[in-house]
Amino acid sequence: MWNVDIDPVENGVIIRFDEMKLLWHYVFEQLELNPQKTKVMFLERHNNPVKVRQDIYNFFLAELQVPAFCLLPHSVMTAICKKQLTALIVNFGTH
């Protein structure tokens, strides 16, 4: 069971990775998804620390063994959704 009193994310960055992994396991369980048969697209903030990005990749590819995994910044996904091959992306409000 997921403990909602624990917030693994602060300012859009995962700061408690063990708790975040518990949340992702909980999501797969609640949706009754087999990770080995589920492709995952993950959106991240544009200045996500490299260590966090590596931990995310390792969790989904090594631990959950998802068949396909894509990690994209929100801004890039916005361009893709608008079917833009090229785009000028400007981010504001970064700490």
PDB file of C-alpha atoms in Angstrom:
ATOM      1  CA  MET A   1       0.000   0.000   0.000  1.00  0.00           C
ATOM      2  CA  TRP A   2       1.244   3.471  -0.901  1.00  0.00           C
ATOM      3  CA  ASN A   3       1.751   5.885   2.014  1.00  0.00           C
ATOM      4  CA  VAL A   4       0.493   9.270   0.760  1.00  0.00           C
ATOM      5  CA  ASP A   5       2.211  11.057   3.671  1.00  0.00           C
ATOM      6  CA  ILE A   6       5.578  10.579   1.947  1.00  0.00           C
ATOM      7  CA  ASP A   7       6.265  12.891  -0.992  1.00  0.00           C
ATOM      8  CA  PRO A   8       9.232  11.616  -2.988  1.00  0.00           C
ATOM      9  CA  VAL A   9       9.251  14.669  -5.296  1.00  0.00           C
ATOM     10  CA  GLU A  10      10.282  18.226  -4.483  1.00  0.00           C
ATOM     11  CA  ASN A  11      10.121  21.032  -7.057  1.00  0.00           C
ATOM     12  CA  GLY A  12       9.642  18.448  -9.795  1.00  0.00           C
ATOM     13  CA  VAL A  13      12.773  16.454  -8.883  1.00  0.00           C
ATOM     14  CA  ILE A  14      12.781  13.012  -7.261  1.00  0.00           C
ATOM     15  CA  ILE A  15      14.543  13.413  -3.903  1.00  0.00           C
ATOM     16  CA  ARG A  16      13.514  10.121  -2.263  1.00  0.00           C
ATOM     17  CA  PHE A  17      14.123   7.489  -4.903  1.00  0.00           C
ATOM     18  CA  ASP A  18      13.239   4.455  -2.765  1.00  0.00           C
ATOM     19  CA  GLU A  19       9.809   5.934  -2.028  1.00  0.00           C
ATOM     20  CA  MET A  20       9.347   6.795  -5.711  1.00  0.00           C
ATOM     21  CA  LYS A  21      10.075   3.187  -6.659  1.00  0.00           C
ATOM     22  CA  LEU A  22       7.395   2.057  -4.198  1.00  0.00           C
ATOM     23  CA  LEU A  23       4.939   4.440  -5.872  1.00  0.00           C
ATOM     24  CA  TRP A  24       5.748   3.116  -9.356  1.00  0.00           C
ATOM     25  CA  HIS A  25       5.336  -0.486  -8.151  1.00  0.00           C
ATOM     26  CA  TYR A  26       2.013   0.526  -6.597  1.00  0.00           C
ATOM     27  CA  VAL A  27       0.831   2.085  -9.889  1.00  0.00           C
ATOM     28  CA  PHE A  28       1.675  -1.066 -11.852  1.00  0.00           C
ATOM     29  CA  GLU A  29      -0.136  -3.200  -9.261  1.00  0.00           C
ATOM     30  CA  GLN A  30      -3.240  -0.989  -9.163  1.00  0.00           C
ATOM     31  CA  LEU A  31      -3.480  -0.893 -12.955  1.00  0.00           C
ATOM     32  CA  GLU A  32      -2.833  -4.657 -13.056  1.00  0.00           C
ATOM     33  CA  LEU A  33      -0.008  -4.190 -15.565  1.00  0.00           C
ATOM     34  CA  ASN A  34       2.814  -6.605 -16.165  1.00  0.00           C
ATOM     35  CA  PRO A  35       5.937  -4.398 -16.421  1.00  0.00           C
ATOM     36  CA  GLN A  36       7.634  -6.878 -18.782  1.00  0.00           C
ATOM     37  CA  LYS A  37       4.767  -6.332 -21.242  1.00  0.00           C
ATOM     38  CA  THR A  38       4.285  -2.584 -20.770  1.00  0.00           C
ATOM     39  CA  LYS A  39       6.067   0.117 -22.754  1.00  0.00           C
ATOM     40  CA  VAL A  40       6.698   3.264 -20.702  1.00  0.00           C
ATOM     41  CA  MET A  41       7.032   6.892 -21.745  1.00  0.00           C
ATOM     42  CA  PHE A  42       8.243   9.087 -18.901  1.00  0.00           C
ATOM     43  CA  LEU A  43       8.173  12.881 -18.907  1.00  0.00           C
ATOM     44  CA  GLU A  44      10.717  14.854 -16.906  1.00  0.00           C
ATOM     45  CA  ARG A  45      11.531  18.467 -16.173  1.00  0.00           C
ATOM     46  CA  HIS A  46      14.112  19.933 -18.510  1.00  0.00           C
ATOM     47  CA  ASN A  47      16.891  20.281 -15.917  1.00  0.00           C
ATOM     48  CA  ASN A  48      16.481  16.925 -14.224  1.00  0.00           C
ATOM     49  CA  PRO A  49      19.803  15.960 -12.588  1.00  0.00           C
ATOM     50  CA  VAL A  50      21.782  13.325 -14.505  1.00  0.00           C
ATOM     51  CA  LYS A  51      21.910  11.026 -11.435  1.00  0.00           C
ATOM     52  CA  VAL A  52      18.111  11.045 -11.156  1.00  0.00           C
ATOM     53  CA  ARG A  53      17.774  10.361 -14.885  1.00  0.00           C
ATOM     54  CA  GLN A  54      20.175   7.403 -14.592  1.00  0.00           C
ATOM     55  CA  ASP A  55      18.265   6.036 -11.596  1.00  0.00           C
ATOM     56  CA  ILE A  56      14.987   6.278 -13.528  1.00  0.00           C
ATOM     57  CA  TYR A  57      16.458   4.413 -16.514  1.00  0.00           C
ATOM     58  CA  ASN A  58      17.969   1.724 -14.265  1.00  0.00           C
ATOM     59  CA  PHE A  59      14.720   1.213 -12.395  1.00  0.00           C
ATOM     60  CA  PHE A  60      12.495   0.805 -15.447  1.00  0.00           C
ATOM     61  CA  LEU A  61      14.937  -1.102 -17.665  1.00  0.00           C
ATOM     62  CA  ALA A  62      16.880  -3.222 -15.156  1.00  0.00           C
ATOM     63  CA  GLU A  63      14.514  -3.691 -12.222  1.00  0.00           C
ATOM     64  CA  LEU A  64      11.088  -3.694 -13.898  1.00  0.00           C
ATOM     65  CA  GLN A  65      12.463  -4.936 -17.238  1.00  0.00           C
ATOM     66  CA  VAL A  66      10.005  -2.960 -19.354  1.00  0.00           C
ATOM     67  CA  PRO A  67      10.329  -3.803 -23.081  1.00  0.00           C
ATOM     68  CA  ALA A  68      10.672  -0.157 -24.151  1.00  0.00           C
ATOM     69  CA  PHE A  69      11.369   3.037 -22.254  1.00  0.00           C
ATOM     70  CA  CYS A  70      11.462   6.648 -23.410  1.00  0.00           C
ATOM     71  CA  LEU A  71      12.440   9.576 -21.175  1.00  0.00           C
ATOM     72  CA  LEU A  72      11.546  12.992 -22.596  1.00  0.00           C
ATOM     73  CA  PRO A  73      11.459  16.563 -21.282  1.00  0.00           C
ATOM     74  CA  HIS A  74       7.912  18.000 -21.085  1.00  0.00           C
ATOM     75  CA  SER A  75       8.775  20.664 -23.632  1.00  0.00           C
ATOM     76  CA  VAL A  76       9.909  18.139 -26.245  1.00  0.00           C
ATOM     77  CA  MET A  77       6.739  16.124 -25.756  1.00  0.00           C
ATOM     78  CA  THR A  78       4.701  19.287 -26.314  1.00  0.00           C
ATOM     79  CA  ALA A  79       6.375  19.786 -29.696  1.00  0.00           C
ATOM     80  CA  ILE A  80       5.834  16.128 -30.619  1.00  0.00           C
ATOM     81  CA  CYS A  81       2.133  16.339 -29.703  1.00  0.00           C
ATOM     82  CA  LYS A  82       1.766  19.332 -32.010  1.00  0.00           C
ATOM     83  CA  LYS A  83       3.454  17.310 -34.797  1.00  0.00           C
ATOM     84  CA  GLN A  84       6.359  19.747 -34.990  1.00  0.00           C
ATOM     85  CA  LEU A  85       9.609  18.464 -36.482  1.00  0.00           C
ATOM     86  CA  THR A  86      11.357  21.645 -35.356  1.00  0.00           C
ATOM     87  CA  ALA A  87      10.463  23.979 -32.517  1.00  0.00           C
ATOM     88  CA  LEU A  88      11.875  26.795 -30.433  1.00  0.00           C
ATOM     89  CA  ILE A  89      11.374  25.786 -26.810  1.00  0.00           C
ATOM     90  CA  VAL A  90      11.838  28.382 -24.047  1.00  0.00           C
ATOM     91  CA  ASN A  91      11.501  27.392 -20.391  1.00  0.00           C
ATOM     92  CA  PHE A  92      10.847  29.937 -17.635  1.00  0.00           C
ATOM     93  CA  GLY A  93      10.744  29.646 -13.859  1.00  0.00           C
ATOM     94  CA  THR A  94      13.631  27.278 -13.287  1.00  0.00           C
ATOM     95  CA  HIS A  95      15.295  27.427  -9.878  1.00  0.00           C
TER      96      HIS A  95
END
